[in-house]
PDB file of C-alpha atoms in Angstrom:
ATOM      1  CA  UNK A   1       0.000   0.000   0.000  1.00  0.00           C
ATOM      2  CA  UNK A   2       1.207   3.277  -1.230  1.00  0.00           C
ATOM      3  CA  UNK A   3       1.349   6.379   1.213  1.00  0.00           C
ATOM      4  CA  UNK A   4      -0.545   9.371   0.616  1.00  0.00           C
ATOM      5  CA  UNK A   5       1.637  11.320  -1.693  1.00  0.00           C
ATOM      6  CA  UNK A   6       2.383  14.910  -0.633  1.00  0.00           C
ATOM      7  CA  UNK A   7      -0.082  17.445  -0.435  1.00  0.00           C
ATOM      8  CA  UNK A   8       0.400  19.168  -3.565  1.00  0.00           C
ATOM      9  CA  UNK A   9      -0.124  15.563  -5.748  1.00  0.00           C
ATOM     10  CA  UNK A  10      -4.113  15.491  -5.481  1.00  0.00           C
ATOM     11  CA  UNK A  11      -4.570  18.909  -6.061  1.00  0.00           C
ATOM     12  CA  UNK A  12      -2.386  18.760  -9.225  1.00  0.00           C
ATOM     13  CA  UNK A  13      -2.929  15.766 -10.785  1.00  0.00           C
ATOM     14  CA  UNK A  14      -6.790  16.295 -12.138  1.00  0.00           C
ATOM     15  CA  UNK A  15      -5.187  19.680 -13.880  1.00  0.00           C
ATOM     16  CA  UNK A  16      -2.094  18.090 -15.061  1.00  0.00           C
ATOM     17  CA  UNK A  17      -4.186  15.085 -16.907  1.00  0.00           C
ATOM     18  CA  UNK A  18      -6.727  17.777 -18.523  1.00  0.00           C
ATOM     19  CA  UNK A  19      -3.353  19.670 -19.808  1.00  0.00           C
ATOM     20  CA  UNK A  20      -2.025  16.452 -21.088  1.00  0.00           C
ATOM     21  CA  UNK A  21      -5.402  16.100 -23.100  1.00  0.00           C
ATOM     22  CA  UNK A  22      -7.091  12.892 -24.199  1.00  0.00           C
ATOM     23  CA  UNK A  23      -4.551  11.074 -26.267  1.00  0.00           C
ATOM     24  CA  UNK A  24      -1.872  11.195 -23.472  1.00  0.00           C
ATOM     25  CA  UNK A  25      -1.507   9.039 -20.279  1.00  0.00           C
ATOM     26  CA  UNK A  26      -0.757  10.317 -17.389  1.00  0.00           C
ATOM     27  CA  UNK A  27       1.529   8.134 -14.494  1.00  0.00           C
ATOM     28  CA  UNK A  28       1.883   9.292 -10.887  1.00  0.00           C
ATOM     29  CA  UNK A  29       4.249   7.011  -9.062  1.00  0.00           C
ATOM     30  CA  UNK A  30       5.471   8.132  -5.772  1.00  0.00           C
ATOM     31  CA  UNK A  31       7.537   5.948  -3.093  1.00  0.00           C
ATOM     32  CA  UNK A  32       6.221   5.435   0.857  1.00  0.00           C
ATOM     33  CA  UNK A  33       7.288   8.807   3.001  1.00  0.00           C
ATOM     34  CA  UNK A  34       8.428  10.768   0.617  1.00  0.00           C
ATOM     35  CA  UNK A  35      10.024  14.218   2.221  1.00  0.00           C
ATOM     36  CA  UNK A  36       8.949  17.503   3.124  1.00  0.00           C
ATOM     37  CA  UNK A  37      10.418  20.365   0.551  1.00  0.00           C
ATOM     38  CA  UNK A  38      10.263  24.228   1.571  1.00  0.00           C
ATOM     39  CA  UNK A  39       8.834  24.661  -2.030  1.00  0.00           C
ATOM     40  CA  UNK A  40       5.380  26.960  -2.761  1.00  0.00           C
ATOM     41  CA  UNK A  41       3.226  24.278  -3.872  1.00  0.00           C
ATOM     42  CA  UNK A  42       1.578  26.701  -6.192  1.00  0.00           C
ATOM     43  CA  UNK A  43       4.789  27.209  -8.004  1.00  0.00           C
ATOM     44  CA  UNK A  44       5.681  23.590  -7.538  1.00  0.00           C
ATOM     45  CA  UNK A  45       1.891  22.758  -9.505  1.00  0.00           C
ATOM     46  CA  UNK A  46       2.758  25.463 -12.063  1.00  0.00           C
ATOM     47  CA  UNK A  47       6.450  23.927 -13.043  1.00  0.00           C
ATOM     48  CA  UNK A  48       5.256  20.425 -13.652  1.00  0.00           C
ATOM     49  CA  UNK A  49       2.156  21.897 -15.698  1.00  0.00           C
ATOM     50  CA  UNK A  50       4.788  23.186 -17.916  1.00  0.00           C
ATOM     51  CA  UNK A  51       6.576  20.144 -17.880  1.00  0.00           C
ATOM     52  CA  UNK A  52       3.058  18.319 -19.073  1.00  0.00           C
ATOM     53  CA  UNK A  53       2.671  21.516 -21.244  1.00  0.00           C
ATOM     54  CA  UNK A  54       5.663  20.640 -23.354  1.00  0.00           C
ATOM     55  CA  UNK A  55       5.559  17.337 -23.553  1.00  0.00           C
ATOM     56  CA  UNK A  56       2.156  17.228 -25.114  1.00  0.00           C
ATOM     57  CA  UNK A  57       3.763  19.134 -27.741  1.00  0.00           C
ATOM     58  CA  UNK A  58       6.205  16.472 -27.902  1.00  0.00           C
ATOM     59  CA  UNK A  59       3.848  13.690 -28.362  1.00  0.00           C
ATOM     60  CA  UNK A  60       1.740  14.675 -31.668  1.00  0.00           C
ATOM     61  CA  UNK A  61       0.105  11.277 -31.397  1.00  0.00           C
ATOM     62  CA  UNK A  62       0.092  10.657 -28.109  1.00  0.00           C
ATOM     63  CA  UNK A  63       2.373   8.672 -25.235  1.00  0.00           C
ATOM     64  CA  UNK A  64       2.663   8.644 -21.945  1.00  0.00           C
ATOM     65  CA  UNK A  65       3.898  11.238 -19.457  1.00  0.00           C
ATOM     66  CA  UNK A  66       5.089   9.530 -15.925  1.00  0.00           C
ATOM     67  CA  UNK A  67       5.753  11.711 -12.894  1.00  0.00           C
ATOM     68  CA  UNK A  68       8.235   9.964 -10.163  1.00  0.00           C
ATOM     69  CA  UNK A  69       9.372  11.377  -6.366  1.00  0.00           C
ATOM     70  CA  UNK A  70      11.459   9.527  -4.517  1.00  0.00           C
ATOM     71  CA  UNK A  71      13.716  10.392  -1.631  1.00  0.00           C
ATOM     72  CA  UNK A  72      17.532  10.736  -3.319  1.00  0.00           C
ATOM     73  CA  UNK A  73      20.757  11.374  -1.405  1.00  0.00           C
ATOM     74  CA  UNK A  74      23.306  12.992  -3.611  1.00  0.00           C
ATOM     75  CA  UNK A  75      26.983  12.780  -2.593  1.00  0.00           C
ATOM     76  CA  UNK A  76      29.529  13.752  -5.725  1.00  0.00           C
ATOM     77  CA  UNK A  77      26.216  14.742  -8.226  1.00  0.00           C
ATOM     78  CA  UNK A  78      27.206  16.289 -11.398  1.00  0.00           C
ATOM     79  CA  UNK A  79      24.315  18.268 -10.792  1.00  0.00           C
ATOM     80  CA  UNK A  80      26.777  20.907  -8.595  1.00  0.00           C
ATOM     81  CA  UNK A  81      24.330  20.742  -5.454  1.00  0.00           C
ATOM     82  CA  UNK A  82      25.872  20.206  -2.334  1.00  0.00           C
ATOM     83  CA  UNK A  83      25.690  16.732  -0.668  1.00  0.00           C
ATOM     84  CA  UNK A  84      22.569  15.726   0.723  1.00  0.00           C
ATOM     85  CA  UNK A  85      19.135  14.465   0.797  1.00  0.00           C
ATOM     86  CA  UNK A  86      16.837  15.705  -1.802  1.00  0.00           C
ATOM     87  CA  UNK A  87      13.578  14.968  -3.079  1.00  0.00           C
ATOM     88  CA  UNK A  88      14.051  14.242  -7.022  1.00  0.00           C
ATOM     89  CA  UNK A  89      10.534  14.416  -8.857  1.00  0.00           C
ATOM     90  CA  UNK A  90      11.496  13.189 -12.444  1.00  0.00           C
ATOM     91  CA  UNK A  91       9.096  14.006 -15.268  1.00  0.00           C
ATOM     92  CA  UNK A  92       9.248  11.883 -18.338  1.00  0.00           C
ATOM     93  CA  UNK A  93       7.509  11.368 -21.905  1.00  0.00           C
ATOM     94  CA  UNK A  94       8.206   9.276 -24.678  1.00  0.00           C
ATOM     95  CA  UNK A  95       7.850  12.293 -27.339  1.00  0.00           C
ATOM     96  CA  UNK A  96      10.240  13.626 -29.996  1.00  0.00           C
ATOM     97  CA  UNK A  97      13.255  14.007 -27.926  1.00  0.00           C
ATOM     98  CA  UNK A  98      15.582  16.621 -28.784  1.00  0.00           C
ATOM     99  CA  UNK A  99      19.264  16.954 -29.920  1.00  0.00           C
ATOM    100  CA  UNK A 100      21.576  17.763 -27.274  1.00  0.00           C
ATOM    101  CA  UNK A 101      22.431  21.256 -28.866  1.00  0.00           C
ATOM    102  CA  UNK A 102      18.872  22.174 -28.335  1.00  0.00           C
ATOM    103  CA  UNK A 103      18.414  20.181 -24.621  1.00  0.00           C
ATOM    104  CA  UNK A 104      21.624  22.545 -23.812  1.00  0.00           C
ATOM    105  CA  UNK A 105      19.740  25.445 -23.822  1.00  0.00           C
ATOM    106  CA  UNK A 106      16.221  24.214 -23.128  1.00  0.00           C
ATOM    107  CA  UNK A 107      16.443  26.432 -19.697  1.00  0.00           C
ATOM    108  CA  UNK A 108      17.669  29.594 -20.940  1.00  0.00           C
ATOM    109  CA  UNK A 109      14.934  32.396 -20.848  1.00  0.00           C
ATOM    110  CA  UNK A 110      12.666  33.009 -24.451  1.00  0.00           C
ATOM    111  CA  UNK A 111      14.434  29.755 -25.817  1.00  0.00           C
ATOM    112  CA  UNK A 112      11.801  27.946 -27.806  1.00  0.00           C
ATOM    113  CA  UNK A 113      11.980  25.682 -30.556  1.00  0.00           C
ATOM    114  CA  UNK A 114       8.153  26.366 -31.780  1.00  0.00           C
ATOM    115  CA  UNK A 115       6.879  27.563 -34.352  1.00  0.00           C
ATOM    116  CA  UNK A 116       5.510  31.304 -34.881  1.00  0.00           C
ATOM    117  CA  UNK A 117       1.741  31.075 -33.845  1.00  0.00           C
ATOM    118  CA  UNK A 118       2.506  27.804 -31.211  1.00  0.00           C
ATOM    119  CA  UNK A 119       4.252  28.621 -28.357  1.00  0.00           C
ATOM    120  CA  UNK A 120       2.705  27.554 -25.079  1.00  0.00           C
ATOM    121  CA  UNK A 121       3.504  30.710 -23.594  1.00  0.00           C
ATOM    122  CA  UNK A 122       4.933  28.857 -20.464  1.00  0.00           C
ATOM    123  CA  UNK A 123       9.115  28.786 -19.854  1.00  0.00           C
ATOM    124  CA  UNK A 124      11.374  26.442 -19.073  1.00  0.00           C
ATOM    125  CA  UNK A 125      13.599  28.967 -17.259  1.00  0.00           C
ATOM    126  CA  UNK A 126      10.773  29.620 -14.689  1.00  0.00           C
ATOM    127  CA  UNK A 127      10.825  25.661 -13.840  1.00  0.00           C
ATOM    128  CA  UNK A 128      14.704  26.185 -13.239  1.00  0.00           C
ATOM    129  CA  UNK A 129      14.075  29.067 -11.567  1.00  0.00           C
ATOM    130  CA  UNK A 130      11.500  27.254  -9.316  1.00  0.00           C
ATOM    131  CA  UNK A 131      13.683  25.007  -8.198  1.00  0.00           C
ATOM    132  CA  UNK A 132      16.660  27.208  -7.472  1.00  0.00           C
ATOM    133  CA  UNK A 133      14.930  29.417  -5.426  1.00  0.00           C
ATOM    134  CA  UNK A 134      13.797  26.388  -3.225  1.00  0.00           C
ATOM    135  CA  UNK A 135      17.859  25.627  -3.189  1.00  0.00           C
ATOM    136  CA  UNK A 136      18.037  22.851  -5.702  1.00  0.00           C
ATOM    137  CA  UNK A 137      18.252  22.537  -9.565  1.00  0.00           C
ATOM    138  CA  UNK A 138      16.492  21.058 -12.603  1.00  0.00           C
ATOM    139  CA  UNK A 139      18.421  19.160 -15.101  1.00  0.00           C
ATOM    140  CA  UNK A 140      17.274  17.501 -18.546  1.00  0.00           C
ATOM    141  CA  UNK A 141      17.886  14.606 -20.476  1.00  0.00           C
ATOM    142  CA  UNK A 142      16.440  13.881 -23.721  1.00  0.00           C
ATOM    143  CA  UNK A 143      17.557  11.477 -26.719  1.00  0.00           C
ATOM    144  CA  UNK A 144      15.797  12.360 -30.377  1.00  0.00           C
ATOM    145  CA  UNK A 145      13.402   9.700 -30.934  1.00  0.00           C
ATOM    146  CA  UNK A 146      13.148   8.342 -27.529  1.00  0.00           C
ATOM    147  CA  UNK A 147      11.702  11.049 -25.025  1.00  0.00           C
ATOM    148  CA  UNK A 148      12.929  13.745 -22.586  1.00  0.00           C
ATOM    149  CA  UNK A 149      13.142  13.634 -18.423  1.00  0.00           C
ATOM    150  CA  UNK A 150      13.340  16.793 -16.426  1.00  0.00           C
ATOM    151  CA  UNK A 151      14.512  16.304 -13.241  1.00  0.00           C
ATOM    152  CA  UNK A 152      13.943  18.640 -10.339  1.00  0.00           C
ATOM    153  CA  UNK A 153      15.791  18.055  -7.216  1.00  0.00           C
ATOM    154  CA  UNK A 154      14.446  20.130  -4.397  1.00  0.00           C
ATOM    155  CA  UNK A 155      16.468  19.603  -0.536  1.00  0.00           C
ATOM    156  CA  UNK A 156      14.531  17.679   1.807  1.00  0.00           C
ATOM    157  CA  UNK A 157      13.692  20.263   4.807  1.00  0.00           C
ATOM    158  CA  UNK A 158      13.473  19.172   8.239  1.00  0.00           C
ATOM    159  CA  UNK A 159      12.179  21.476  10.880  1.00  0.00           C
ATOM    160  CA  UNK A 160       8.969  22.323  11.395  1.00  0.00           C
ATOM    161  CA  UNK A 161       7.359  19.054   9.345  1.00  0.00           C
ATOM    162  CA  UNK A 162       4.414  19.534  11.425  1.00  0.00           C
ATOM    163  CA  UNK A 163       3.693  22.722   9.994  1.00  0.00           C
ATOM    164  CA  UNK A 164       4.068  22.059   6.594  1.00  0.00           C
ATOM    165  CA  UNK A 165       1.734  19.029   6.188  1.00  0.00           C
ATOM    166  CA  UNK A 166      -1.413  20.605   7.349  1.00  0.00           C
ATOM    167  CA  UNK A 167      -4.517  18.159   8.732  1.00  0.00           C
ATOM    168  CA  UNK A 168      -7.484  17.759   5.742  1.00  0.00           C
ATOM    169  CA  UNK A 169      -9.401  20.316   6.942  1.00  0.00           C
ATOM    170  CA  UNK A 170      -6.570  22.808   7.535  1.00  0.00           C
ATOM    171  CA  UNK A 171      -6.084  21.852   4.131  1.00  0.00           C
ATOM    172  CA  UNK A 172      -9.500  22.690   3.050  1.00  0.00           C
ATOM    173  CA  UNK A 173      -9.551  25.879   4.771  1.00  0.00           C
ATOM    174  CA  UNK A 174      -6.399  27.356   3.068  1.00  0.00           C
ATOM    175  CA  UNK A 175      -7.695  26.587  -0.491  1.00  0.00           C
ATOM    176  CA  UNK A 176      -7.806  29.315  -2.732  1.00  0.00           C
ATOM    177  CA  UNK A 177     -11.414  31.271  -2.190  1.00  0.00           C
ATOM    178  CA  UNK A 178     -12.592  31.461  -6.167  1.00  0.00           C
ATOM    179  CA  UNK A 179     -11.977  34.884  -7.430  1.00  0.00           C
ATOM    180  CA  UNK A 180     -14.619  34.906 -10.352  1.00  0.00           C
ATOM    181  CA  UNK A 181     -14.345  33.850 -13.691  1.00  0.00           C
ATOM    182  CA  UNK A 182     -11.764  34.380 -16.116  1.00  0.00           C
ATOM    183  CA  UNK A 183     -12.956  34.488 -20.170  1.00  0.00           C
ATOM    184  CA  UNK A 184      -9.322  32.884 -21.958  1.00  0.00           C
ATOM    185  CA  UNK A 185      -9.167  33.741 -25.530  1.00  0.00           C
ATOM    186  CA  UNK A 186      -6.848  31.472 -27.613  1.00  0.00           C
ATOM    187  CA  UNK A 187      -7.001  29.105 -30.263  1.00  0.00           C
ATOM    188  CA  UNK A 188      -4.250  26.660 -29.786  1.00  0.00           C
ATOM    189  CA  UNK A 189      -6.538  24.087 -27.439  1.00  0.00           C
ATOM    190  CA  UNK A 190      -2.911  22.521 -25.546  1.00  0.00           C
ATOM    191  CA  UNK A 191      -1.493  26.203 -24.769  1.00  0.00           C
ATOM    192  CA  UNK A 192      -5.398  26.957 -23.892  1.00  0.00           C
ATOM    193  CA  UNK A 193      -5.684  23.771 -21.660  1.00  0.00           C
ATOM    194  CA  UNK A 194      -2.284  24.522 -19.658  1.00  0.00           C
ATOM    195  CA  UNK A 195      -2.835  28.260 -19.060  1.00  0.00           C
ATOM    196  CA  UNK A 196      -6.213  27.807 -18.182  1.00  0.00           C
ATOM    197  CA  UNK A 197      -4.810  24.410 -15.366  1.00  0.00           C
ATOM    198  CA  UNK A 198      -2.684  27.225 -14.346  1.00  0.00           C
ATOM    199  CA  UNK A 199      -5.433  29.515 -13.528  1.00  0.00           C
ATOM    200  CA  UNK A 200      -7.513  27.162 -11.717  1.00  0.00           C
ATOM    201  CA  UNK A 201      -4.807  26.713  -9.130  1.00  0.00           C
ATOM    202  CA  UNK A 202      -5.257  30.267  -8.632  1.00  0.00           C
ATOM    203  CA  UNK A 203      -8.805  29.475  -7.374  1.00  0.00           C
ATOM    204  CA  UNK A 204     -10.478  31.218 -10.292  1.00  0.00           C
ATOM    205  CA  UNK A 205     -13.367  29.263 -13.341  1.00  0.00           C
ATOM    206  CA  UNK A 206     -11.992  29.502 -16.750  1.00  0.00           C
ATOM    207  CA  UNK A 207     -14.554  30.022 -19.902  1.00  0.00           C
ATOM    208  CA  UNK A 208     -12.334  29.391 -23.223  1.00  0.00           C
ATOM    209  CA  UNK A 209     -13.037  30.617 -26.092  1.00  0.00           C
ATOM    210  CA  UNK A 210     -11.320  29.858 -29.038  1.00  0.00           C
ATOM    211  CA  UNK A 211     -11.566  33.200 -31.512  1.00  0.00           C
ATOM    212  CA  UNK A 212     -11.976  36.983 -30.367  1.00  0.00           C
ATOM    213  CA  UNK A 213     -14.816  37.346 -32.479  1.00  0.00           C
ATOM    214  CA  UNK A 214     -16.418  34.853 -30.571  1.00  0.00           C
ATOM    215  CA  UNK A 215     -15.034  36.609 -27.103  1.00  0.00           C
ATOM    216  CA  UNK A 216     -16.783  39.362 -28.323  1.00  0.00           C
ATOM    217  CA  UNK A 217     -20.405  37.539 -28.623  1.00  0.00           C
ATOM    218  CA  UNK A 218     -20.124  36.357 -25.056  1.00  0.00           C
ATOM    219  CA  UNK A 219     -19.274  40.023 -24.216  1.00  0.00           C
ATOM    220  CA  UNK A 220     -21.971  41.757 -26.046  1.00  0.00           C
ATOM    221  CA  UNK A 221     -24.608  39.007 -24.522  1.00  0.00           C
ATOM    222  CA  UNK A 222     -24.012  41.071 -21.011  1.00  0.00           C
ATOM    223  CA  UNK A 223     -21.043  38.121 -19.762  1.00  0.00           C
ATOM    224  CA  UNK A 224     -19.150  39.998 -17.554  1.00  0.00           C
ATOM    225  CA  UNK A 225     -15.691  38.417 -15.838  1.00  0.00           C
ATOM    226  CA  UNK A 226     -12.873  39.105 -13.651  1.00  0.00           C
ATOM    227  CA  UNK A 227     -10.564  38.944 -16.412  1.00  0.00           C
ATOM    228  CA  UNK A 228     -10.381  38.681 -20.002  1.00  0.00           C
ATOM    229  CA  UNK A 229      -6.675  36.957 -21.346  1.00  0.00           C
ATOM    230  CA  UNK A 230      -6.645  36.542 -24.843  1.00  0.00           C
ATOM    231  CA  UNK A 231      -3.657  35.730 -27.794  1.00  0.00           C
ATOM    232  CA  UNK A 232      -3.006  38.390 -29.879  1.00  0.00           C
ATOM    233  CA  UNK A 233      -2.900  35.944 -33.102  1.00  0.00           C
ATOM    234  CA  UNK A 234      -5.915  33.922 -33.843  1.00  0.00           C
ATOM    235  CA  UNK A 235      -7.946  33.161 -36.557  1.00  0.00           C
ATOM    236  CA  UNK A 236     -11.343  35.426 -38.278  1.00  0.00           C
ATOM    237  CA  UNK A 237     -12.038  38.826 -38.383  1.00  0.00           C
ATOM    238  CA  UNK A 238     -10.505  40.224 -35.199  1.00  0.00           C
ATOM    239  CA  UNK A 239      -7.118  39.453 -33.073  1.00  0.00           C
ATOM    240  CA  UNK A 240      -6.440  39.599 -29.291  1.00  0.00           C
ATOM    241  CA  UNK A 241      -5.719  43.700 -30.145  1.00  0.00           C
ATOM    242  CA  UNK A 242      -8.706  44.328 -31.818  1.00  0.00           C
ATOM    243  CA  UNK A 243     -11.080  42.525 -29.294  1.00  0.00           C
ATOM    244  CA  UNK A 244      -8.908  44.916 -26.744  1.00  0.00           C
ATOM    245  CA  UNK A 245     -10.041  48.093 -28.803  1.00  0.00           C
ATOM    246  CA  UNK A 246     -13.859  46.858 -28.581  1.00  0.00           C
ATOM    247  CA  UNK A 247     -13.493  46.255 -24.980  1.00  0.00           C
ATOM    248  CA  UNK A 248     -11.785  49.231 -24.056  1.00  0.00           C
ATOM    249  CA  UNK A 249     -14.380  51.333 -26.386  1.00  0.00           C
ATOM    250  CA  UNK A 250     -17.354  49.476 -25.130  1.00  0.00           C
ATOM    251  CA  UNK A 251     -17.006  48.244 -21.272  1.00  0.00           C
ATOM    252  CA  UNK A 252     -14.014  50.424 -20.033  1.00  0.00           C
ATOM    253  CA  UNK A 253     -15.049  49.171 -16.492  1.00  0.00           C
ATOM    254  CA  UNK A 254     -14.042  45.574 -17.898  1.00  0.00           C
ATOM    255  CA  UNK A 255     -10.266  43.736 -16.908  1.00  0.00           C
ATOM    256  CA  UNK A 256      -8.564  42.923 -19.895  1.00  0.00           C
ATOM    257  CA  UNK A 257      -4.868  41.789 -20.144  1.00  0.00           C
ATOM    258  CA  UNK A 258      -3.100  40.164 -23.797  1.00  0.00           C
ATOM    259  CA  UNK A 259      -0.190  37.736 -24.360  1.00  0.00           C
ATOM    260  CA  UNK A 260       1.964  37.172 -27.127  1.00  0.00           C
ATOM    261  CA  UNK A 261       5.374  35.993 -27.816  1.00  0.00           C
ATOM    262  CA  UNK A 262       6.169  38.358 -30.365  1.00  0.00           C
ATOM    263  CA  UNK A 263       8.560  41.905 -29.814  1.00  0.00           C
ATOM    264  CA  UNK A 264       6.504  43.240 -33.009  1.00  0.00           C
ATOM    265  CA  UNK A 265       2.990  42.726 -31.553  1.00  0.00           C
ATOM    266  CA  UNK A 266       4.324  44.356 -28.546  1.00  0.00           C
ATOM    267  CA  UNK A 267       3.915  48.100 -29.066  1.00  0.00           C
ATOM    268  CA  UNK A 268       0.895  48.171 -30.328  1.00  0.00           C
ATOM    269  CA  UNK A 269      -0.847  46.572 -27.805  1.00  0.00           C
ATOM    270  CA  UNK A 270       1.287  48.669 -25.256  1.00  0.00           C
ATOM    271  CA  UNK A 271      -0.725  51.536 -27.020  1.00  0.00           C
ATOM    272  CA  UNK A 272      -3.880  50.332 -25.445  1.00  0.00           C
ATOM    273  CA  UNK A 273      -2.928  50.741 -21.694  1.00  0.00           C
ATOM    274  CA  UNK A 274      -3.451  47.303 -21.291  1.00  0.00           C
ATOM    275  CA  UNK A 275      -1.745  44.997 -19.132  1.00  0.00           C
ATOM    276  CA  UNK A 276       0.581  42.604 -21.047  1.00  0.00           C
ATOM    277  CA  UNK A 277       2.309  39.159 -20.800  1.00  0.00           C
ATOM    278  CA  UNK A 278       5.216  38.845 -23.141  1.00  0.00           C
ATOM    279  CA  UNK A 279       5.561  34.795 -23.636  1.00  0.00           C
ATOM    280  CA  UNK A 280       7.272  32.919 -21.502  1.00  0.00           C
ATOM    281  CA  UNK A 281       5.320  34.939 -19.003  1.00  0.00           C
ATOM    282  CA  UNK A 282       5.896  33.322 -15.172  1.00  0.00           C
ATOM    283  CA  UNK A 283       3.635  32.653 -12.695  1.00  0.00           C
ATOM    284  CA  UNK A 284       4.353  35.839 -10.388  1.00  0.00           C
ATOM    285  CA  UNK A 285       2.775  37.890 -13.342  1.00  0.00           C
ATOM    286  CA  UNK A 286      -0.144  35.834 -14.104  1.00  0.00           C
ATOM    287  CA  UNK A 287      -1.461  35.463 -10.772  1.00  0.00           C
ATOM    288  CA  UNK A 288      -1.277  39.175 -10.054  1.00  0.00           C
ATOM    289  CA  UNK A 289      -3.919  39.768 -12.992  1.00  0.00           C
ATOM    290  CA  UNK A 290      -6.340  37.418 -11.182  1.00  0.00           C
ATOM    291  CA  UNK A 291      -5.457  38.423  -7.330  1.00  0.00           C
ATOM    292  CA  UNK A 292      -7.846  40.951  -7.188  1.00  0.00           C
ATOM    293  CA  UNK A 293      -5.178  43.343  -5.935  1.00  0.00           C
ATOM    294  CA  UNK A 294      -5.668  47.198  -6.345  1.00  0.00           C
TER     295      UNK A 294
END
C-alpha cells in the first residue's frame, strides 16, 4: 500500500491530466514517506504543468507522461548541489526528444523551438528558476526519438514538518477562495488547456473561447468576468488587439490583459494601456492579474 503522496499531488494531478489532453496518459508514481520540501506548492503545480505543457507538444500522437518522487541522497552529483538528501521528482515522456544542442539550452529564458503562432507561452527557465529558489536545480535529459526527463531536485527540509503538512481540513480551509471567472481567448486548445490548469490553481473558473470574435459575442450578450486573457494571433475577423479596442471602447469598467510571444505585436498593444504578458510569461505575473489586488 502506497502512502498518501504529498499534499500538492491530489490537487495537481486532475489539472495536469486535462493539460495532457485525451490522447496522453498520465503516471503518478510516488515511493512510501516521501520528504517535506520548503517549495510553494503553487509554483511547484505550475512547473510540472509546464513540464506536461511541453511534452504534449512532444507527443503529436500521443504517449505517456510519468511523474516519479522519490527520496535521493546525492553525494559527488554532477548536478553541482551540495551533498545531501533531496527529493528528485522526475518528469518523463516518450515524445520527440531533442538533440543535445537544443536540450543545452532548453532552460535559458525566451528559448523555444516552436513555431511562430505555437508557443505555449509557459518557460522552461521559470521551472529552473522554481527550483533554485527552493535551493536545488532542474536538469534535462532527452535522446531524439526516444523522449525527454526533467529532473527537479528540491532539498529535503526538516524542521517544522508539522507545519508544513497541514490536517485535511486545515487543508480545506487554506484553499484558494474562487476569485470569479476568467474568459481565456486562444485558439491553440494545448497552450489553452495549460494556461487555463494554471489559472484554476489560482482558485479562479476559466470560460475558453477559441476566436476573439467569438469573445466578443459572449461580451456583447451582457457576460461579464474578472478577467479577459486573450492571444493576440488567432484566426477570423478580429485578433487579441482588436477585441482589446472593442473592450476598451465598449465596457471600459471591464479587466482585460493580452499575451503574445512576439517583440513586433508588442507596441501596439502597449498603445492600449493594457496589461501585457510577453511569452514565456511566469507565474508571479499571471497570478497578479487574477489576485484581485488594487
Amino acid at each position: 500500500q502506497r502512502a498518501s503522496p504529498p499534499t500538492w499531488c491530489p490537487r495537481a494531478a486532475p489539472l495536469i491530466d486535462a493539460a495532457l489532453g485525451d490522447t496522453v496518459e498520465m503516471a503518478l508514481n510516488m515511493v512510501d514517506n516521501v520528504w517535506q520540501v520548503l517549495a510553494d506548492p503553487i509554483d511547484l503545480e505550475f512547473a510540472i504543468m509546464n513540464l506536461a505543457v511541453n511534452a504534449r507538444d512532444a507527443m503529436p500522437r500521443g504517449g505517456r507522461f510519468v511523474i516519479r518522487c522519490q527520496n535521493n541522497r546525492l553525494v559527488g552529483s554532477e548536478t553541482l548541489l551540495p551533498d545531501g538528501e533531496y527529493v528528485l521528482i522526475a518528469c518523463s515522456d516518450d515524445g520527440e526528444g531533442m538533440p543535445e544542442t537544443v536540450a543545452r539550452r532548453a532552460f535559458e529564458p525566451l528559448f523555444t523551438t516552436k513555431l511562430r503562432g505555437s508557443g505555449s507561452g509557459l518557460g522552461l527557465a521559470q521551472v529552473l528558476a522554481m527550483c533554485e529558489q527552493a535551493g536545488g536545480t532542474a536538469k534535462i535529459d532527452s535522446v531524439p526519438g526516444s523522449g525527454t526527463t526533467v529532473r527537479l531536485y528540491l532539498p529535503r527540509y526538516r524542521d517544522r514538518q508539522r507545519a508544513l503538512v497541514p490536517d485535511a481540513e486545515t487543508a480545506q480551509q487554506a484553499a484558494p477562495a474562487s476569485k470569479g471567472v476568467v474568459l481565456l481567448v486562444e485558439d491553440n486548445e494545448d497552450v489553452a488547456a495549460g494556461v487555463a490548469a494554471v489559472l484554476e490553481t489560482f482558485g479562479c473558473e476559466v470560460r475558453h473561447e477559441p476566436t476573439a470574435d467569438q469573445a466578443l459575442d459572449v461580451l456583447t450578450g451582457g457576460a461579464r468576468f474578472e478577467l479577459v486573457l486573450s492571444d493576440i494571433q488567432m484566426p477570423g475577423k478580429l485578433n487579441g488587439i482588436d477585441l482589446a479596442e472593442k473592450v476598451r471602447s465598449a465596457w471600459p469598467a471591464q479587466k482585460i490583459a493580452l499575451m503574445t510571444g512576439y517583440a513586433d505585436e508588442l507596441e501596439r498593444a502597449r498603445r492600449l494601456g493594457v496589461a501585457i504578458l510577453a511569452k514565456p510569461f511566469n507565474i508571479d505575473e499571471l497570478h497578479a492579474l487574477v489576485a484581485c489586488e488594487p
